[in-house]
Short mmCIF file of C-alpha atoms and ligand atoms in Angstrom, two decimals:
data_model
loop_
_atom_site.label_atom_id
_atom_site.label_comp_id
_atom_site.label_asym_id
_atom_site.label_seq_id
_atom_site.Cartn_x
_atom_site.Cartn_y
_atom_site.Cartn_z
CA MET A 295 -24.00 11.24 12.29
CA SER A 296 -21.60 11.42 15.22
CA GLY A 297 -17.82 11.67 15.00
CA LYS A 298 -17.31 8.08 15.99
CA ASP A 299 -19.37 6.87 13.03
CA LEU A 300 -16.80 8.37 10.69
CA ILE A 301 -14.12 5.67 10.73
CA SER A 302 -11.11 7.75 11.67
CA GLY A 303 -10.63 10.81 13.87
CA ASN A 304 -9.69 13.15 11.00
CA VAL A 305 -13.26 13.12 9.55
CA SER A 306 -16.19 14.87 11.21
CA TYR A 307 -19.10 17.28 10.72
CA ASP A 308 -18.86 20.87 11.84
CA GLY A 309 -22.17 22.75 11.73
CA GLY A 310 -23.50 20.09 9.34
CA ARG A 311 -20.55 20.44 6.93
CA LEU A 312 -18.09 17.63 6.34
CA THR A 313 -14.54 18.36 7.45
CA PHE A 314 -11.34 16.45 6.77
CA ALA A 315 -8.10 17.14 8.65
CA GLY A 316 -9.91 20.16 10.08
CA MET A 317 -10.88 21.69 6.72
CA ASP A 318 -14.23 22.12 4.98
CA VAL A 319 -14.41 19.47 2.23
CA GLY A 320 -16.98 21.39 0.16
CA LYS A 321 -14.69 24.43 0.06
CA ILE A 322 -11.69 22.38 -1.04
CA ALA A 323 -13.89 20.88 -3.76
CA ASP A 324 -14.90 24.39 -4.87
CA GLU A 325 -11.25 25.38 -5.14
CA TYR A 326 -9.78 22.27 -6.81
CA GLY A 327 -12.81 20.82 -8.58
CA THR A 328 -13.98 17.20 -8.41
CA PRO A 329 -13.26 14.40 -8.36
CA ALA A 330 -10.24 15.03 -6.15
CA TYR A 331 -8.09 12.92 -3.86
CA LEU A 332 -7.46 14.66 -0.54
CA TYR A 333 -4.66 13.64 1.85
CA ASP A 334 -4.21 14.52 5.51
CA GLU A 335 -0.45 15.01 5.61
CA ASN A 336 -0.21 15.01 9.41
CA ARG A 337 -1.93 11.62 9.50
CA ILE A 338 0.64 10.14 7.10
CA VAL A 339 3.43 11.54 9.29
CA ASP A 340 1.79 10.18 12.47
CA ASN A 341 1.45 6.74 10.89
CA CYS A 342 5.13 6.73 9.83
CA ARG A 343 6.23 7.76 13.33
CA MET A 344 3.99 5.16 14.95
CA TYR A 345 5.72 2.43 12.86
CA LYS A 346 9.22 3.80 13.40
CA ARG A 347 8.73 4.02 17.16
CA ALA A 348 7.13 0.56 17.39
CA MET A 349 9.87 -1.10 15.32
CA LYS A 350 12.62 0.55 17.35
CA GLU A 351 11.05 -0.11 20.74
CA SER A 352 10.15 -3.73 19.99
CA PHE A 353 13.02 -4.87 17.79
CA GLY A 354 15.77 -2.39 18.62
CA GLU A 355 18.24 -0.39 16.55
CA GLY A 356 18.64 -1.43 12.91
CA SER A 357 15.13 -2.83 12.50
CA LEU A 358 12.90 -0.57 10.41
CA PRO A 359 9.68 0.00 8.48
CA ALA A 360 9.87 0.46 4.69
CA TYR A 361 6.90 2.24 3.11
CA ALA A 362 5.40 0.10 0.33
CA GLY A 363 5.09 2.85 -2.27
CA LYS A 364 2.64 0.94 -4.42
CA ALA A 365 -0.11 1.98 -1.97
CA ALA A 366 0.27 5.60 -3.10
CA ALA A 367 3.31 6.71 -5.10
CA PHE A 368 3.88 10.30 -6.19
CA GLY A 369 6.68 12.80 -5.71
CA TYR A 370 5.25 14.57 -2.68
CA MET A 371 4.75 11.24 -0.89
CA TYR A 372 8.42 10.29 -1.32
CA LYS A 373 9.37 13.72 0.06
CA ILE A 374 7.35 12.95 3.19
CA MET A 375 9.02 9.53 3.44
CA SER A 376 12.46 11.15 3.11
CA ARG A 377 11.72 13.69 5.82
CA GLU A 378 10.41 10.98 8.12
CA GLY A 379 13.46 8.81 7.57
CA MET A 380 11.41 5.94 6.19
CA ALA A 381 12.89 3.30 3.92
CA ALA A 382 10.76 2.46 0.85
CA ASP A 383 9.80 -0.49 -1.33
CA LEU A 384 9.82 0.22 -5.06
CA VAL A 385 8.47 -2.14 -7.71
CA SER A 386 8.83 -0.65 -11.19
CA ILE A 387 10.82 1.71 -13.37
CA GLY A 388 8.13 4.34 -12.78
CA GLU A 389 8.41 4.09 -9.00
CA LEU A 390 12.23 4.15 -9.25
CA TYR A 391 12.00 7.28 -11.36
CA THR A 392 9.44 9.02 -9.14
CA ALA A 393 11.31 8.33 -5.89
CA SER A 394 14.65 9.40 -7.29
CA ALA A 395 13.21 12.53 -8.94
CA ALA A 396 11.72 13.46 -5.54
CA GLY A 397 15.18 13.21 -4.00
CA PHE A 398 14.53 10.01 -2.07
CA ASP A 399 17.84 8.46 -0.97
CA MET A 400 18.06 5.26 -3.00
CA LYS A 401 20.28 3.64 -0.38
CA ASN A 402 17.07 3.32 1.64
CA ALA A 403 15.17 1.65 -1.20
CA TYR A 404 14.28 -2.02 -1.57
CA PHE A 405 13.60 -3.03 -5.15
CA HIS A 406 10.84 -5.65 -5.42
CA GLY A 407 9.15 -7.44 -8.30
CA ASN A 408 8.71 -10.93 -9.71
CA ALA A 409 9.53 -10.05 -13.32
CA LYS A 410 11.99 -7.16 -13.21
CA THR A 411 13.13 -6.31 -16.72
CA ASP A 412 16.77 -5.87 -17.71
CA GLU A 413 16.03 -2.16 -18.09
CA GLU A 414 14.65 -1.95 -14.55
CA ILE A 415 17.55 -3.91 -13.05
CA SER A 416 20.06 -1.76 -14.86
CA GLU A 417 18.32 1.47 -13.85
CA ALA A 418 18.05 0.37 -10.19
CA LEU A 419 21.80 -0.42 -10.18
CA ARG A 420 22.59 2.93 -11.79
CA LEU A 421 20.51 4.75 -9.16
CA GLY A 422 22.29 2.88 -6.37
CA VAL A 423 19.28 1.09 -4.88
CA GLY A 424 20.30 -0.19 -1.42
CA CYS A 425 18.86 -3.67 -1.67
CA PHE A 426 17.22 -5.88 -4.28
CA VAL A 427 14.55 -8.28 -3.11
CA VAL A 428 15.34 -11.08 -5.52
CA ASP A 429 12.23 -13.04 -6.41
CA ASN A 430 13.53 -15.96 -8.47
CA PRO A 431 16.64 -17.71 -9.84
CA ASP A 432 16.30 -16.01 -13.27
CA GLU A 433 16.62 -12.62 -11.64
CA LEU A 434 19.47 -13.80 -9.43
CA SER A 435 21.68 -14.73 -12.36
CA VAL A 436 20.88 -11.61 -14.42
CA LEU A 437 21.49 -9.36 -11.42
CA ASP A 438 24.80 -11.03 -10.59
CA ASP A 439 25.89 -10.56 -14.19
CA MET A 440 24.84 -6.91 -14.38
CA ALA A 441 26.48 -6.13 -11.02
CA ARG A 442 29.72 -7.70 -12.32
CA LYS A 443 29.60 -5.59 -15.49
CA ARG A 444 29.20 -2.47 -13.34
CA GLY A 445 32.00 -3.60 -11.07
CA ILE A 446 29.84 -3.44 -7.98
CA ASN A 447 28.61 -5.75 -5.27
CA GLN A 448 24.85 -5.58 -4.69
CA LYS A 449 23.08 -6.34 -1.41
CA ILE A 450 20.10 -8.66 -1.75
CA LEU A 451 17.28 -10.24 0.20
CA LEU A 452 15.72 -13.42 -1.17
CA ARG A 453 11.95 -13.64 -1.46
CA ILE A 454 10.91 -16.87 0.19
CA THR A 455 7.39 -18.32 0.10
CA PRO A 456 6.53 -19.56 3.57
CA GLY A 457 3.42 -21.50 2.54
CA ILE A 458 0.80 -19.60 4.51
CA ASP A 459 -2.74 -18.70 3.61
CA PRO A 460 -3.67 -15.54 5.54
CA HIS A 461 -7.39 -16.13 4.82
CA THR A 462 -7.91 -12.76 3.20
CA TYR A 463 -8.99 -12.31 -0.40
CA GLU A 464 -7.48 -14.62 -3.02
CA ALA A 465 -6.20 -11.72 -5.12
CA VAL A 466 -4.22 -10.18 -2.25
CA SER A 467 -2.90 -13.43 -0.74
CA THR A 468 0.74 -13.93 -1.66
CA GLY A 469 2.33 -16.37 0.79
CA LYS A 470 0.87 -19.71 -0.32
CA VAL A 471 3.23 -22.40 -1.60
CA ASP A 472 2.02 -22.04 -5.21
CA SER A 473 2.14 -18.22 -5.21
CA LYS A 474 3.58 -16.43 -8.24
CA PHE A 475 5.86 -14.58 -5.79
CA GLY A 476 9.07 -15.96 -4.34
CA VAL A 477 10.57 -19.42 -4.03
CA PRO A 478 8.88 -21.98 -1.78
CA ILE A 479 10.46 -23.66 1.24
CA ALA A 480 8.19 -26.71 1.08
CA THR A 481 9.52 -27.99 -2.26
CA GLY A 482 13.18 -27.61 -1.29
CA GLN A 483 13.67 -24.91 -3.93
CA ALA A 484 14.27 -22.14 -1.38
CA ALA A 485 17.33 -23.99 -0.02
CA GLU A 486 18.77 -24.21 -3.56
CA PHE A 487 17.98 -20.50 -4.05
CA VAL A 488 20.01 -19.61 -0.95
CA LYS A 489 22.95 -21.73 -2.11
CA SER A 490 22.93 -20.00 -5.51
CA ALA A 491 22.78 -16.57 -3.86
CA LEU A 492 25.73 -17.37 -1.60
CA ALA A 493 27.68 -18.60 -4.62
CA ALA A 494 27.01 -15.43 -6.67
CA PRO A 495 30.31 -13.49 -6.59
CA ASN A 496 28.80 -10.03 -7.14
CA LEU A 497 25.91 -10.29 -4.68
CA THR A 498 25.84 -10.12 -0.88
CA LEU A 499 22.98 -11.94 0.76
CA ILE A 500 21.74 -9.95 3.78
CA GLY A 501 18.68 -12.03 4.58
CA TYR A 502 15.24 -13.28 3.67
CA HIS A 503 11.96 -11.64 2.76
CA CYS A 504 8.39 -12.88 2.80
CA HIS A 505 5.01 -11.18 2.41
CA VAL A 506 1.94 -13.22 3.26
CA GLY A 507 -0.71 -10.89 1.90
CA SER A 508 -2.75 -7.80 2.50
CA LEU A 509 -5.65 -6.84 4.75
CA VAL A 510 -4.52 -8.89 7.73
CA PHE A 511 -6.98 -8.09 10.51
CA ASP A 512 -5.76 -10.88 12.66
CA THR A 513 -5.61 -9.16 16.04
CA GLU A 514 -3.82 -12.13 17.61
CA SER A 515 -1.14 -11.54 14.96
CA SER A 516 -0.86 -15.29 14.33
CA VAL A 517 -0.43 -14.74 10.59
CA TYR A 518 2.80 -12.86 11.28
CA THR A 519 4.00 -15.12 14.08
CA ASP A 520 3.35 -18.13 11.84
CA ALA A 521 5.32 -16.49 9.03
CA ALA A 522 8.10 -15.51 11.45
CA ARG A 523 8.31 -19.02 12.89
CA ILE A 524 8.61 -20.54 9.40
CA MET A 525 11.26 -18.00 8.36
CA LEU A 526 13.27 -18.49 11.56
CA ASP A 527 13.10 -22.28 11.28
CA PHE A 528 14.17 -22.03 7.65
CA SER A 529 17.07 -19.79 8.75
CA ARG A 530 18.13 -22.36 11.32
CA ASP A 531 17.96 -25.16 8.72
CA MET A 532 20.07 -23.12 6.30
CA ARG A 533 22.58 -22.31 8.99
CA GLU A 534 22.99 -26.02 9.65
CA LEU A 535 23.15 -26.82 5.95
CA VAL A 536 25.41 -24.06 4.63
CA GLY A 537 26.52 -22.04 7.66
CA TYR A 538 24.65 -18.87 6.72
CA ALA A 539 22.47 -16.95 9.21
CA PRO A 540 20.45 -13.90 8.03
CA GLU A 541 21.23 -10.40 9.25
CA TYR A 542 17.70 -9.31 8.27
CA ILE A 543 14.30 -10.90 7.98
CA SER A 544 11.62 -8.85 6.23
CA LEU A 545 8.07 -9.89 7.03
CA GLY A 546 6.36 -7.75 4.39
CA GLY A 547 3.30 -5.57 4.88
CA GLY A 548 -0.36 -6.19 5.19
CA TYR A 549 -2.03 -4.80 8.31
CA GLY A 550 -5.69 -4.07 7.61
CA VAL A 551 -7.39 -0.71 8.12
CA ARG A 552 -10.97 0.29 8.90
CA TYR A 553 -13.04 0.95 5.78
CA VAL A 554 -16.42 0.57 7.52
CA ASN A 555 -17.55 0.63 11.13
CA SER A 556 -17.72 -3.15 11.39
CA ASP A 557 -13.97 -3.48 10.57
CA PRO A 558 -11.84 -4.01 13.67
CA GLN A 559 -9.17 -1.52 14.67
CA VAL A 560 -5.76 -3.20 14.56
CA ASP A 561 -3.45 -2.11 17.38
CA ILE A 562 -0.29 -2.11 15.27
CA PRO A 563 2.30 -1.26 17.99
CA LYS A 564 0.82 -4.03 20.17
CA ASN A 565 0.99 -6.47 17.25
CA ILE A 566 4.61 -5.54 16.56
CA GLU A 567 5.46 -5.92 20.24
CA ARG A 568 3.93 -9.41 20.35
CA LEU A 569 5.72 -10.35 17.15
CA ALA A 570 9.05 -9.19 18.58
CA GLU A 571 8.52 -11.13 21.80
CA PHE A 572 7.71 -14.22 19.84
CA MET A 573 10.70 -13.88 17.50
CA LYS A 574 13.21 -13.25 20.30
CA CYS A 575 11.87 -16.21 22.23
CA HIS A 576 11.78 -18.54 19.22
CA SER A 577 15.26 -17.52 18.00
CA ALA A 578 16.67 -18.27 21.46
CA GLU A 579 14.86 -21.65 21.50
CA ILE A 580 16.34 -22.73 18.18
CA GLY A 581 19.76 -21.20 18.86
CA LEU A 582 19.65 -18.64 16.04
CA PRO A 583 21.04 -15.12 16.52
CA MET A 584 18.02 -12.78 16.47
CA PRO A 585 17.98 -11.05 13.06
CA LYS A 586 17.08 -7.41 12.48
CA VAL A 587 13.50 -7.11 11.21
CA ILE A 588 11.98 -5.10 8.37
CA THR A 589 8.25 -4.50 7.95
CA GLU A 590 6.73 -3.07 4.78
CA PRO A 591 3.52 -1.18 5.58
CA GLY A 592 1.66 0.39 2.67
CA ARG A 593 -2.07 0.58 3.29
CA SER A 594 -1.79 1.25 7.03
CA ILE A 595 0.43 4.30 6.38
CA VAL A 596 -1.80 6.09 3.87
CA ALA A 597 -5.33 4.63 3.75
CA ASP A 598 -6.91 6.62 6.57
CA ALA A 599 -5.02 9.73 5.44
CA GLY A 600 -7.05 9.79 2.22
CA MET A 601 -10.52 10.81 1.08
CA THR A 602 -12.07 11.22 -2.39
CA VAL A 603 -14.61 13.95 -3.04
CA TYR A 604 -17.05 13.78 -5.97
CA THR A 605 -19.92 15.78 -7.42
CA VAL A 606 -23.19 14.00 -8.09
CA GLY A 607 -24.06 13.86 -11.81
CA SER A 608 -27.44 12.16 -11.63
CA VAL A 609 -29.86 10.54 -9.22
CA LYS A 610 -31.90 7.81 -10.84
CA ASN A 611 -34.72 5.95 -9.11
CA VAL A 612 -35.73 2.76 -10.86
CA LYS A 613 -39.27 2.49 -9.53
CA GLY A 614 -39.71 -0.51 -7.25
CA TYR A 615 -36.04 -1.49 -7.58
CA LYS A 616 -33.31 0.87 -6.47
CA THR A 617 -31.79 4.32 -6.57
CA TYR A 618 -28.51 5.12 -8.27
CA VAL A 619 -26.41 8.10 -7.31
CA ALA A 620 -23.88 8.55 -10.14
CA VAL A 621 -20.77 10.66 -9.58
CA ASP A 622 -18.19 12.40 -11.77
CA GLY A 623 -15.59 9.64 -11.20
CA GLY A 624 -15.78 5.90 -10.61
CA MET A 625 -13.73 2.77 -11.23
CA THR A 626 -11.13 4.95 -12.99
CA ASP A 627 -10.19 6.62 -9.70
CA ASN A 628 -11.26 3.80 -7.35
CA PRO A 629 -11.35 0.32 -8.92
CA ARG A 630 -11.38 -1.52 -5.58
CA TYR A 631 -15.07 -2.42 -5.42
CA ALA A 632 -14.94 -3.64 -9.02
CA LEU A 633 -11.77 -5.67 -8.28
CA TYR A 634 -12.34 -7.01 -4.77
CA ARG A 635 -15.86 -6.03 -3.67
CA SER A 636 -14.14 -3.73 -1.18
CA SER A 637 -16.26 -1.96 1.41
CA TYR A 638 -16.21 1.82 1.71
CA THR A 639 -17.99 4.42 3.79
CA VAL A 640 -19.68 7.13 1.69
CA VAL A 641 -20.89 10.37 3.27
CA PRO A 642 -22.46 13.64 2.08
CA ALA A 643 -20.62 16.98 2.21
CA ILE A 644 -23.72 18.45 3.89
CA GLU A 645 -25.31 16.42 6.66
CA SER A 646 -29.03 15.68 6.66
CA ASP A 647 -31.33 13.50 8.78
CA GLU A 648 -33.65 12.17 6.12
CA LYS A 649 -31.94 9.23 4.44
CA MET A 650 -32.34 6.98 1.42
CA ILE A 651 -30.49 3.81 0.49
CA CYS A 652 -28.76 3.95 -2.89
CA ASP A 653 -25.94 2.52 -4.97
CA VAL A 654 -23.14 5.01 -5.54
CA VAL A 655 -21.86 4.36 -9.07
CA GLY A 656 -19.37 5.91 -11.47
CA LYS A 657 -19.63 7.39 -14.95
CA CYS A 658 -17.75 4.63 -16.84
CA CYS A 659 -19.32 2.43 -19.50
CA GLU A 660 -19.47 -0.67 -17.28
CA SER A 661 -22.30 -1.91 -15.07
CA GLY A 662 -19.58 -3.06 -12.69
CA ASP A 663 -18.45 0.52 -12.23
CA ILE A 664 -19.70 0.68 -8.66
CA ILE A 665 -18.06 2.65 -5.86
CA GLN A 666 -20.29 1.15 -3.19
CA PRO A 667 -23.77 -0.44 -3.15
CA GLY A 668 -26.32 0.00 -0.35
CA VAL A 669 -25.14 3.39 0.86
CA SER A 670 -27.19 5.68 3.10
CA LEU A 671 -27.25 9.27 1.77
CA PRO A 672 -29.58 12.25 2.29
CA ALA A 673 -32.95 11.67 0.58
CA SER A 674 -32.56 15.15 -0.93
CA THR A 675 -29.34 14.24 -2.81
CA ARG A 676 -29.38 15.74 -6.29
CA ARG A 677 -27.11 16.67 -9.21
CA GLY A 678 -24.43 19.12 -8.10
CA ASP A 679 -24.21 17.88 -4.49
CA ARG A 680 -20.85 16.76 -3.13
CA ILE A 681 -20.25 13.34 -1.61
CA ALA A 682 -17.06 11.88 -0.18
CA VAL A 683 -15.66 8.37 0.06
CA LEU A 684 -13.54 7.79 3.17
CA THR A 685 -10.29 5.85 3.62
CA THR A 686 -9.27 6.05 -0.03
CA GLY A 687 -5.61 6.89 0.61
CA ALA A 688 -4.30 3.45 -0.39
CA TYR A 689 -4.60 1.73 -3.77
CA ASN A 690 -6.88 4.37 -5.29
CA TYR A 691 -4.64 6.99 -6.91
CA SER A 692 -2.02 4.29 -7.54
CA MET A 693 -4.57 2.04 -9.28
CA ALA A 694 -6.28 4.82 -11.24
CA SER A 695 -6.68 4.45 -14.99
CA ASN A 696 -7.74 6.45 -18.03
CA TYR A 697 -10.50 4.03 -19.01
CA ASN A 698 -13.00 5.84 -21.26
CA ARG A 699 -10.21 8.44 -21.61
CA ILE A 700 -11.23 9.96 -18.30
CA PRO A 701 -8.51 12.29 -16.99
CA ARG A 702 -7.17 11.35 -13.54
CA PRO A 703 -8.08 13.53 -10.53
CA PRO A 704 -5.57 15.74 -8.72
CA VAL A 705 -4.00 14.95 -5.34
CA VAL A 706 -4.48 17.71 -2.77
CA MET A 707 -2.48 17.64 0.47
CA ILE A 708 -3.97 19.20 3.61
CA LYS A 709 -1.69 20.32 6.42
CA ASP A 710 -2.36 22.63 9.36
CA GLY A 711 -5.24 24.44 7.67
CA GLU A 712 -3.48 24.83 4.31
CA THR A 713 -3.88 22.95 1.06
CA THR A 714 -1.14 22.17 -1.47
CA LEU A 715 -1.53 20.61 -4.87
CA ALA A 716 0.75 17.54 -4.98
CA VAL A 717 -0.42 16.14 -8.35
CA ARG A 718 -2.34 18.37 -10.73
CA ARG A 719 -5.50 17.23 -12.48
CA GLU A 720 -4.92 15.57 -15.84
CA THR A 721 -6.27 17.45 -18.82
CA PRO A 722 -7.85 15.86 -21.90
CA ALA A 723 -4.65 16.89 -23.71
CA ASP A 724 -2.56 14.95 -21.14
CA VAL A 725 -4.65 11.89 -21.86
CA ALA A 726 -3.99 12.21 -25.59
CA ALA A 727 -0.38 13.40 -25.18
CA LEU A 728 1.18 10.11 -26.27
CA ASP A 729 -1.02 9.61 -29.32
CA LEU A 730 0.79 10.12 -32.60
CA MET A 731 -1.93 11.95 -34.54
CA ILE A 732 -0.96 10.55 -37.92
C1 PLP B 1181 1.79 -4.91 -1.27
C2 PLP B 1181 3.02 -5.22 -0.52
C3 PLP B 1181 3.27 -4.60 0.71
C4 PLP B 1181 2.30 -3.65 1.34
O1 PLP B 1181 1.11 -4.26 1.71
P1 PLP B 1181 -0.02 -3.41 2.48
O2 PLP B 1181 -1.15 -4.33 2.60
O3 PLP B 1181 -0.33 -2.21 1.66
O4 PLP B 1181 0.57 -3.02 3.81
C5 PLP B 1181 4.45 -4.87 1.33
N1 PLP B 1181 5.37 -5.72 0.78
C6 PLP B 1181 5.16 -6.34 -0.39
C7 PLP B 1181 6.19 -7.24 -0.93
C8 PLP B 1181 3.98 -6.11 -1.08
O5 PLP B 1181 3.77 -6.74 -2.23
#
């Protein structure tokens, strides 16, 4: 298997042994055990810098990327985001806690969510979150009230539903008119939402937010230009109606990444450049001052910086049907095939020419516990061998569960030939730690 078959430049074989970020994957597995999530720290940093540079060059000062923490949220990750000067999206009390415990500057945080609880709102206000992305009128009135009680004025963006179907998977599409997220333009409700926000004495409206969905591979970037056009036109209409023009427009996240060789490579800086050209041109056409722009990349910051390494537990050939290679993890550490039929590239820790086709499955009590069907692995694969799943940096650790009371794997960071444990492996006692043994 040649380097270019391995999805991203940080994965290759050296003398037949799999390497990630320049280090021997088998050796890391020996040291930390399996399953384990590995992260290439330099790749995360490079991806952050690529976004920061592209946003600045294309949109100018004041426009910025905010890392969507839900893709992979743990203390070490927020430390990287702090060092890189990234803003961040947070969506729950747990993410608020993690970011703030890691020393992330809450002024650079955007607090999202379509059903924020009173406790979360109050905690976000206490921590001094820079901006709330208000999803609905219920939240707007509670937030205004809580800000008044604290004697503060809170900056907000309003989540607007542009009415776009990005033609990705149903479960990750969020911009359609009947989405559970945001307030739609098409029904006239978004205009009312803006009026209410402007009338709220303890809130300062700084602009609009939309997010059309995830896994946008659209290389012509028409999903984003369509969303931008709708948001700019809405801004013009609101300026005419109530005299308010947004300082910021956030266009959400969503660029796709390569999971398998047939996935296209998205040229993100080029896409951002085209988007900026379009927005400047369209703003001028409709006589709207060009707003500052926020993007919210999650997957495209961390996905290709991640890999999961497993140990094979059994190889089962069902004569005349198929071969199963079962590993010591599964849908508990990577539920994405079970949820979305997501594609992944699976490779052995030791290269070999003679291949077999097999389904790589997990150890959970579910037939749907499949990591990836139809994988090519060495015909010699047996119990005890290591295999790795590539591009698992996004929505794997953050979606992990304790189903079957399986302890969650550790997160190991790799940087310049050194490894650091960022999240330790859960123990069986951790899994039972909240049980009241009465
Ligand atoms: C999920 C999400 C993102 C990040 O999406 P990616 O596909 O990971 O880039 C950004 N913004 C919002 C509001 C989201 O819900």
